[in-house]
Coordinates of C-alpha atoms in Angstrom, one line a residue:
X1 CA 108.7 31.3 225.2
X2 CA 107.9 29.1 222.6
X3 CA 108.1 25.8 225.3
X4 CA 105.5 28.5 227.7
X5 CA 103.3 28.5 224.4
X6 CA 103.2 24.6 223.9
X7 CA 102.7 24.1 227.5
X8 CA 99.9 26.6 227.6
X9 CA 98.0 25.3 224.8
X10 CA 98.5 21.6 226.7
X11 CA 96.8 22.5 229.7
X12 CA 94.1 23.9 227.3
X13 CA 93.9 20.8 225.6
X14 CA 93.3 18.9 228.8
X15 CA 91.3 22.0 230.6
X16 CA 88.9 21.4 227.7
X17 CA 88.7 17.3 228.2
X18 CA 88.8 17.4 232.4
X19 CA 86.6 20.7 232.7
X20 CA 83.0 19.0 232.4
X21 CA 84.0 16.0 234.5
X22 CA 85.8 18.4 237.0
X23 CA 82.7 20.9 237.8
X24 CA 80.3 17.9 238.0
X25 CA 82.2 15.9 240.6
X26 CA 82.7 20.1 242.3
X27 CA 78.9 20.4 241.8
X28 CA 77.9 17.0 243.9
X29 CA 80.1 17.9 246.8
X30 CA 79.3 21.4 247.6
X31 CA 75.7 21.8 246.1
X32 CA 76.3 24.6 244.4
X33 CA 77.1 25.1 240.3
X34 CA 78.4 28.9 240.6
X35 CA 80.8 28.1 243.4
X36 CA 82.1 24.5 241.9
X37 CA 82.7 26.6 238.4
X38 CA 84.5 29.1 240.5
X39 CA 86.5 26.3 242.4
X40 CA 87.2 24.6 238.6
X41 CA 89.0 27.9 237.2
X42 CA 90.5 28.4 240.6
X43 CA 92.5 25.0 240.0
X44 CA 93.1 25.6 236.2
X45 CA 94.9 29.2 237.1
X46 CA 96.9 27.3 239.7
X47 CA 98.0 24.5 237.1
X48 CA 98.7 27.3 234.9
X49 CA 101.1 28.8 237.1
X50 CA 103.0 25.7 238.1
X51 CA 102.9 23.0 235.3
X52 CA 105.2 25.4 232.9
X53 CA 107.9 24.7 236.0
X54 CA 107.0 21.5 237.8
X55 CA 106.0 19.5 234.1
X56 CA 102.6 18.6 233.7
X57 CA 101.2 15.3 236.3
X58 CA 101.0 11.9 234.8
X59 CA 97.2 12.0 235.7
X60 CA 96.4 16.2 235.3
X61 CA 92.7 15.3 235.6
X62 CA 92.9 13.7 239.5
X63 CA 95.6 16.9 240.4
X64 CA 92.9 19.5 239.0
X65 CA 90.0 17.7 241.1
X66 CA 92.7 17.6 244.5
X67 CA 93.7 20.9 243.7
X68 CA 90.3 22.5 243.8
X69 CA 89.3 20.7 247.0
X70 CA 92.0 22.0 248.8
X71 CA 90.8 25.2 247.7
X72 CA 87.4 24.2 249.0
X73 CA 89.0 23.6 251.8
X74 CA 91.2 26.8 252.3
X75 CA 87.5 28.9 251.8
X76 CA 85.3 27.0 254.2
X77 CA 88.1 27.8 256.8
X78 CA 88.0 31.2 255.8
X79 CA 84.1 32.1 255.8
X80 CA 81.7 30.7 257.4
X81 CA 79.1 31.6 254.6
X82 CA 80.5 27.9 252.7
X83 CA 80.0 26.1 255.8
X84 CA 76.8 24.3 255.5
X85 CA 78.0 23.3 251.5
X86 CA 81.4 22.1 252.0
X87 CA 80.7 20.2 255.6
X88 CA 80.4 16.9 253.7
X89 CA 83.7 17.6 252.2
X90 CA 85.6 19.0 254.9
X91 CA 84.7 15.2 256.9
X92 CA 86.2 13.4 254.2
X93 CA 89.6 15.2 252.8
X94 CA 92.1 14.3 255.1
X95 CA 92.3 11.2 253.9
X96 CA 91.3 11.7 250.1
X97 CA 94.4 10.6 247.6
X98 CA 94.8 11.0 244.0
X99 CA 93.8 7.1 244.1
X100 CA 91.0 7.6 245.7
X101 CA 90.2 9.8 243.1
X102 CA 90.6 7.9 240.3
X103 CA 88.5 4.8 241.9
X104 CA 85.4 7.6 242.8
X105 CA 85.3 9.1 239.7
X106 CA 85.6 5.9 237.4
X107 CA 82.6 4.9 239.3
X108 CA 80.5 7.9 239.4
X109 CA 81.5 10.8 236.7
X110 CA 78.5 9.6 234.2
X111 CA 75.8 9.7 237.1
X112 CA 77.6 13.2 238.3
X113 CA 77.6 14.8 234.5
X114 CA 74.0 13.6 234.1
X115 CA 73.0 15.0 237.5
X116 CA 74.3 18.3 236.6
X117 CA 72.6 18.6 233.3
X118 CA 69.5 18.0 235.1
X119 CA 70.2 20.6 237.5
X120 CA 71.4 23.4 235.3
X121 CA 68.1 22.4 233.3
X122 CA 65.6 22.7 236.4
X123 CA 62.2 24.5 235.2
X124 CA 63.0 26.9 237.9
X125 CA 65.2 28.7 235.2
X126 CA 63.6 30.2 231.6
X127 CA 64.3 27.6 228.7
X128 CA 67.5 30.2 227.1
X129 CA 68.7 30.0 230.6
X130 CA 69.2 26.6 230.8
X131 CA 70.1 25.8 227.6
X132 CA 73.2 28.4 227.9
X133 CA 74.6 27.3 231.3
X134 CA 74.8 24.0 230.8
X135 CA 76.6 24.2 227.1
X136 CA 79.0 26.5 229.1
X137 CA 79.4 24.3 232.0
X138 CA 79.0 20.9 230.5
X139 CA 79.5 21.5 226.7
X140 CA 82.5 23.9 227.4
X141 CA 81.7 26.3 224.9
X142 CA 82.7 30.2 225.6
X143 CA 79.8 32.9 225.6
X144 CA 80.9 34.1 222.1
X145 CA 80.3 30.2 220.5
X146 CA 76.8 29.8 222.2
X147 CA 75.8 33.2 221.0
X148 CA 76.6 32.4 217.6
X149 CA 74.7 28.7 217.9
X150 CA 71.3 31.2 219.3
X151 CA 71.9 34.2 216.9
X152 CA 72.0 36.8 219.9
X153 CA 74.9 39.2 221.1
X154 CA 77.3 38.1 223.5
X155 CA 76.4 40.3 226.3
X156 CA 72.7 38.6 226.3
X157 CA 74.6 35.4 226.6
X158 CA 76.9 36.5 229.6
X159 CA 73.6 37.6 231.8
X160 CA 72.1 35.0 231.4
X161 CA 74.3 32.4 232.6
X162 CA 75.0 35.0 235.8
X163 CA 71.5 35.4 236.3
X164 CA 71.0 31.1 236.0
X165 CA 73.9 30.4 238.4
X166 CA 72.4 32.8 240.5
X167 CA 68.7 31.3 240.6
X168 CA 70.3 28.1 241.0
X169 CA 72.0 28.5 244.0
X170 CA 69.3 30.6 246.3
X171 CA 66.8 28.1 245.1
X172 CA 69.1 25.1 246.6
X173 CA 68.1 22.8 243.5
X174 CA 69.1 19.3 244.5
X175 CA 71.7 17.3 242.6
X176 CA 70.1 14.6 241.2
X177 CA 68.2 13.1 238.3
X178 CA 64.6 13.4 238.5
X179 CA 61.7 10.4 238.4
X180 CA 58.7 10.7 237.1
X181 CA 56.7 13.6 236.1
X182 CA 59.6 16.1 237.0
X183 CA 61.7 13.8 234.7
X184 CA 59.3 14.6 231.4
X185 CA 59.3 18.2 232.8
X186 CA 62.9 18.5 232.3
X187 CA 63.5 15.8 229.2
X188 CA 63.1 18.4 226.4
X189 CA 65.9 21.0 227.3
X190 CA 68.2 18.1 228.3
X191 CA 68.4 17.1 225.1
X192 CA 68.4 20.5 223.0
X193 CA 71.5 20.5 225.7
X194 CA 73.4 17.1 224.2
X195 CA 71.5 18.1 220.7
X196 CA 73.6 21.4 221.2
X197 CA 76.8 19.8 222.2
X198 CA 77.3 17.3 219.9
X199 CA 76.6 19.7 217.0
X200 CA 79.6 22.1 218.0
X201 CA 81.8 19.0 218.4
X202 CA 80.7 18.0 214.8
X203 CA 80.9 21.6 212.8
X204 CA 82.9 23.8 215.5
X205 CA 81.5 27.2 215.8
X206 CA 85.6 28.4 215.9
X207 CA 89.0 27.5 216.3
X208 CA 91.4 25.9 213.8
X209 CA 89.6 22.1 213.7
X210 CA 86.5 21.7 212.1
X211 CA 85.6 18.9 214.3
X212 CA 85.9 18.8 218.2
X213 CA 85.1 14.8 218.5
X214 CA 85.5 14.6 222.4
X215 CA 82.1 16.7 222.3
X216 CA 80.5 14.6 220.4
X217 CA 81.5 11.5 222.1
X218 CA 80.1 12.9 225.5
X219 CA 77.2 13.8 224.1
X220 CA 76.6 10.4 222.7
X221 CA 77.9 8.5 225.8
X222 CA 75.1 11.1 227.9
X223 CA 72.4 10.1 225.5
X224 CA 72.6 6.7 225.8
X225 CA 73.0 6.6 229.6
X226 CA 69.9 8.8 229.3
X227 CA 67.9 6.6 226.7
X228 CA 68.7 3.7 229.5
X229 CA 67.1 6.2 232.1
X230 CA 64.1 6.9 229.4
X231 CA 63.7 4.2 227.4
X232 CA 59.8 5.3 226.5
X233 CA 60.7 8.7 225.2
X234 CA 61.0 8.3 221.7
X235 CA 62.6 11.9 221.2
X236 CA 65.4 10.5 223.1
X237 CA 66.0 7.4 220.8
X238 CA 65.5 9.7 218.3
X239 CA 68.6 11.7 219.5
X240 CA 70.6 9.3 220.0
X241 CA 70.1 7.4 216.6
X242 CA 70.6 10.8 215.4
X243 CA 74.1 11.2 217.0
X244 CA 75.1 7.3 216.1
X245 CA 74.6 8.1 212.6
X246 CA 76.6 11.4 212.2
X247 CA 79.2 10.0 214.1
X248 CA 79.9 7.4 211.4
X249 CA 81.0 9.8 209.4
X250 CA 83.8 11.0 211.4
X251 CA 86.9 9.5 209.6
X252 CA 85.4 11.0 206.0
X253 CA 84.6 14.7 207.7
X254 CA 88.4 16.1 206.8
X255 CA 91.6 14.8 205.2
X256 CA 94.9 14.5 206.3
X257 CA 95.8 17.9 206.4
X258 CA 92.4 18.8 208.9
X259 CA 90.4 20.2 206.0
X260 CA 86.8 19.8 205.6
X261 CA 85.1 17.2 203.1
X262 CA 81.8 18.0 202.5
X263 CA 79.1 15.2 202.8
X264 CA 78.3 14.6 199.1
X265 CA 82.7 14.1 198.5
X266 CA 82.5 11.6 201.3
X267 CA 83.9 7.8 200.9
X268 CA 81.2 6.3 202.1
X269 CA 83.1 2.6 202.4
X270 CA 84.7 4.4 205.6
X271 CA 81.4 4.7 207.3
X272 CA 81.2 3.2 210.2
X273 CA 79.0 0.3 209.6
X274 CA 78.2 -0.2 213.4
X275 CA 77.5 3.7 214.2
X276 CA 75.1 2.9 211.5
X277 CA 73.3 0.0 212.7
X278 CA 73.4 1.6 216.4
X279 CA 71.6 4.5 215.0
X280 CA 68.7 2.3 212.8
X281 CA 67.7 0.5 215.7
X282 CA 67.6 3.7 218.0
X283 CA 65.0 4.7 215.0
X284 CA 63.3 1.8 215.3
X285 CA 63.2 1.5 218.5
X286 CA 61.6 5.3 218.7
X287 CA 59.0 3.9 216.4
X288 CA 57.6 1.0 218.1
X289 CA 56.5 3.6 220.9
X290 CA 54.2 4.3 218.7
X291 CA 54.0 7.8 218.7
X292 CA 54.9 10.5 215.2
X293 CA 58.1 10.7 215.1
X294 CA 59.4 14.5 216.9
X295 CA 61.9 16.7 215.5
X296 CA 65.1 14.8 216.4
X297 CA 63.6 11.3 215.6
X298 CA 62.8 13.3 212.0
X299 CA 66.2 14.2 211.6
X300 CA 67.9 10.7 212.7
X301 CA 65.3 9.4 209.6
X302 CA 67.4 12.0 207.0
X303 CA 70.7 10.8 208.2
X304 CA 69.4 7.4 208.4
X305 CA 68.7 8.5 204.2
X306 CA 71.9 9.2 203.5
X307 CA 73.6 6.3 205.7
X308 CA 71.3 3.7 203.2
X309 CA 72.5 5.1 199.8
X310 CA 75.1 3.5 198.3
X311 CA 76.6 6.3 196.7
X312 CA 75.9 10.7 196.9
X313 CA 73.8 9.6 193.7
X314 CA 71.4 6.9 195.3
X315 CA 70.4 9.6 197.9
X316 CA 66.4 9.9 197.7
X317 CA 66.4 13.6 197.7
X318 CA 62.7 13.5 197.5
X319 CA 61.9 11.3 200.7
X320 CA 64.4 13.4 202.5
X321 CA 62.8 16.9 201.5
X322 CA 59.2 15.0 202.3
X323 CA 61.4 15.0 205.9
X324 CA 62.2 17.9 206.2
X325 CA 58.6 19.2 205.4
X326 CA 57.7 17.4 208.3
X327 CA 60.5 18.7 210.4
X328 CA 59.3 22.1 209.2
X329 CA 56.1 22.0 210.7
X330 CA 57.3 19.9 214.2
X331 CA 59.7 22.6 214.7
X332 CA 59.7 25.7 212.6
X333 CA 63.1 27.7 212.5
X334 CA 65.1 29.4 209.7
X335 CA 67.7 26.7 209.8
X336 CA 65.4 23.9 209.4
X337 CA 64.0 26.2 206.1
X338 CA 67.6 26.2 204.7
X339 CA 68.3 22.7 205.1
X340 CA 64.7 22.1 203.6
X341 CA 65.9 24.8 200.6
X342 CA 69.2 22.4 199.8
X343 CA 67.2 19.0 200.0
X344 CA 64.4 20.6 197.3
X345 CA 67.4 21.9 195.0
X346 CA 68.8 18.0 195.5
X347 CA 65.7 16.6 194.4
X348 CA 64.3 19.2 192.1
X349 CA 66.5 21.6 190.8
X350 CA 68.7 24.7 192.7
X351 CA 66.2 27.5 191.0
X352 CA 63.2 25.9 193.4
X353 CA 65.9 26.1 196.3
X354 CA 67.3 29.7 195.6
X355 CA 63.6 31.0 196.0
X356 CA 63.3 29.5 199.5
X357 CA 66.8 31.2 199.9
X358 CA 65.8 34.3 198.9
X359 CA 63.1 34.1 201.3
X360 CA 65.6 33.7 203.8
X361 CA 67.7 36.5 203.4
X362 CA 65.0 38.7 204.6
X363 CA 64.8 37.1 208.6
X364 CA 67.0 39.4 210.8
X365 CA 68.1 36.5 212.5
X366 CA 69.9 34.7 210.1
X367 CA 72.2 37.8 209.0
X368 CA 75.2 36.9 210.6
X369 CA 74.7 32.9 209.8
X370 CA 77.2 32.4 207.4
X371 CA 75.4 29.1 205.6
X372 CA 73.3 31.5 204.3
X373 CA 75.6 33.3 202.0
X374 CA 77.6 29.7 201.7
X375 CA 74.0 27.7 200.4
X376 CA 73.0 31.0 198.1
X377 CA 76.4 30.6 196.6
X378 CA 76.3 26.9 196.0
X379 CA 72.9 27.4 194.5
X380 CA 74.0 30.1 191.8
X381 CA 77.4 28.3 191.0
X382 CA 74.9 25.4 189.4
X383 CA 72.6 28.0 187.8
X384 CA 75.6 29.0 186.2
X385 CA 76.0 32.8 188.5
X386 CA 79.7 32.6 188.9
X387 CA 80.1 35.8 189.6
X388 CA 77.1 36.2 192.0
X389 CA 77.9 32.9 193.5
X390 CA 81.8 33.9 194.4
X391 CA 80.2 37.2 196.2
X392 CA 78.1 34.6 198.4
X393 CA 81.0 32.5 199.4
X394 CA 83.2 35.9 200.6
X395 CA 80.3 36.9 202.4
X396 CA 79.9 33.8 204.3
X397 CA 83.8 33.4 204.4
X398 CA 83.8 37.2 206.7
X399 CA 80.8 35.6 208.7
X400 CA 82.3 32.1 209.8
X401 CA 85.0 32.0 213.1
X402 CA 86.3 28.2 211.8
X403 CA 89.4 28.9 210.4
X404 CA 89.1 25.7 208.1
X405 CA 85.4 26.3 207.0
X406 CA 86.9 29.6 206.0
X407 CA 89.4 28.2 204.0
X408 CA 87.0 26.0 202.4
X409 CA 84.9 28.6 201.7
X410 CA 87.9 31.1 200.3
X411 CA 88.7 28.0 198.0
X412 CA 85.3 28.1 196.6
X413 CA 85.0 31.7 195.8
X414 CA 88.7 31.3 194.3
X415 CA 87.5 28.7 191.8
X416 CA 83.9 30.6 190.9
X417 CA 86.4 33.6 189.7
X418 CA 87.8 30.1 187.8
X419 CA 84.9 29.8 186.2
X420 CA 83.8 33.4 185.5
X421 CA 87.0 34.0 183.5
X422 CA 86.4 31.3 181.1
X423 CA 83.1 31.8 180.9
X424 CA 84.2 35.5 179.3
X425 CA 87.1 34.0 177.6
X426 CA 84.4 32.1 175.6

């Protein structure tokens, strides 16, 4: 049982890596997202059921892709209703090795995953709608993470991805990436998408990792093949400078044992210098387009802050809340508010932050956000609240689904009720 388990949690492992790359190269052969999904899972129940017995392949991603055309295959011959999608395919397979694989997909998998974010983000569907299929089909989060990262119940989630795959398909939206106009049309959800994905791969929403790097990785390998295919959008330098700079701080994010370091505990010498200079020239590239800077380009300029200090002390806390001032009023959320609240309480003091806090607590939507609770308590542990502050850090402890951020967050309560005792003891 315990060889089942490890073999199980293997094909997960790759399931997770191959999944993206294995419903876009589904998605340009048979036109159609819904049925290349269903073809996808089709091939990873199979796997399931013989890789515990046969051993996993030496190359699982090129079985997976063979294994779901055959399936293709096996359906067209079945129903007619698939002919006129798979008759490309069905020309082609007899002759189709695992080599012939690996040679097609080498070539083409960044075109095909950049197609298919272009498709699931055609303005045929409502903004939410395209945002949540393609961080389920490209991003490979479950229902549950996504409804978490848009403060909405699972359910809503679910129906709307249905309802998107649906529209999709009996609108026959093409497979391509769009010129023009159309492309400008589409720009802004494509990168909320990659925006999105990068940001579970760099705080996971659950699990037991508190990083999911090959997320972030795609999402910076699709925003610079997109910022090749833009290069007079601004917001997409912006993004990508954005992603260059966070990702320098991968090898300081955790320690040995997987647990969290938070940015201020961070040895900075282990930055990645390059990731650094990538990101400032994306920046200033973004600039010399001459336009004001949008909401990304505004938060690659705050990393950028923080990448430039020397040390957690050198940080100009007052040009970064300036920032996110700015960011506040190019894109207003909650979120944006309590990253604002930490910067002021940086620069000027946590009792200026705790109001905008307090201010916070009253938005329905940020009730199950468990940085809430986490930012109050980090705010009253420095006023000197102990006790108040170690209430904070259970609440938001209950409210996270990362099994390391709740850890983290358990550890902190745990040393507030430290604190409190020799503050009475005193």
């Amino acid at each position: 049982m315990t060889a089942l388990s490890a073999t199980h949690r293997t094909i997960d492992a790759i399931w997770r890596i191959e999944s993206t790359k294995l419903i876009a190269g589904l998605a340009r052969m048979v036109r159609d997202i819904g049925l290349a999904e269903d073809l996808a899972q089709d091939a990873l129940v199979i796997a399931l059921e013989r890789w515990p017995l046969s051993g996993i392949p030496d190359n699982p991603g090129a079985w997976l892709m063979t294994t779901a055309k055959r399936r293709a295959i096996d359906l067209k011959r079945r129903s007619q209703l698939y002919n006129r999608k798979l008759d490309d395919l069905g020309r082609s397979v007899d002759t189709y090795t695992e080599d012939d694989l690996d040679i097609a997909m080498e070539g083409e998998i960044g075109d095909d995953i950049l197609r298919l974010i272009f498709m699931t983000c055609h303005p045929v569907l409502s903004s939410d709608a395209r945002v949540s299929l393609t961080l389920r089909l490209l991003g490979g989060l479950t229902t549950d993470e996504i409804a978490h990262a848009f403060l909405v119940a699972e359910s809503t989630i679910a129906q709307r991805i249905v309802r998107a795959k649906r529209t999709l398909s009996s609108a026959h939206v093409a497979f391509d990436v769009p010129t023009g106009e159309e492309l400008k049309v589409r720009l802004s959800t494509v990168l909320e998408v990659i925006y999105l994905m990068f940001n579970e791969g760099y705080s996971a929403t659950s699990g037991g990792s508190w990083l999911r790097p090959l997320l972030c990785q795609e999402a910076l390998r699709l925003g610079r093949i997109l910022a090749e295919s833009a290069p007079l959008e601004p917001e997409v330098h912006g993004l990508v400078a954005l992603m260059e700079i966070q990702s320098s701080r991968f090898r300081t994010r955790v320690n040995a044992a997987g647990e969290p370091i938070l940015l201020m505990e961070q040895n900075r010498a282990l930055w990645d210098q390059l990731l650094i200079r990538r990101g400032l020239t994306a920046i200033e590239r973004a600039r010399k387009l001459g336009r004001p800077l949008g909401p990304y380009a505004l938060q690659a300029a705050i990393t950028a802050c923080h990448a430039q200090a020397r040390s957690a002390e050198d940080t100009d806390w007052v040009r970064i809340s300036a920032l996110y001032e700015a960011l506040s009023r190019a894109a207003p959320s909650p979120i944006v508010e309590l990253n604002r609240a930490v910067a002021i309480a940086m620069a000027f003091g946590p009792d200026f932050g705790l109001q905008i806090v307090d201010e916070l607590t009253a938005d329905s939507s940020m009730k199950e956000y468990h940085l809430l609770p986490s930012v109050r308590g980090d705010f009253l542990l420095k006023l000197g609240r102990s006790e108040e502050a170690r209430a904070e850090f259970e609440s938001a402890a209950l409210l996270t689904r990362n099994e390391r951020e709740r850890e983290l967050l358990l550890k902190r309560a745990a040393e507030c009720e430290i604190s409190t005792s020799e503050q009475d003891g005193q």
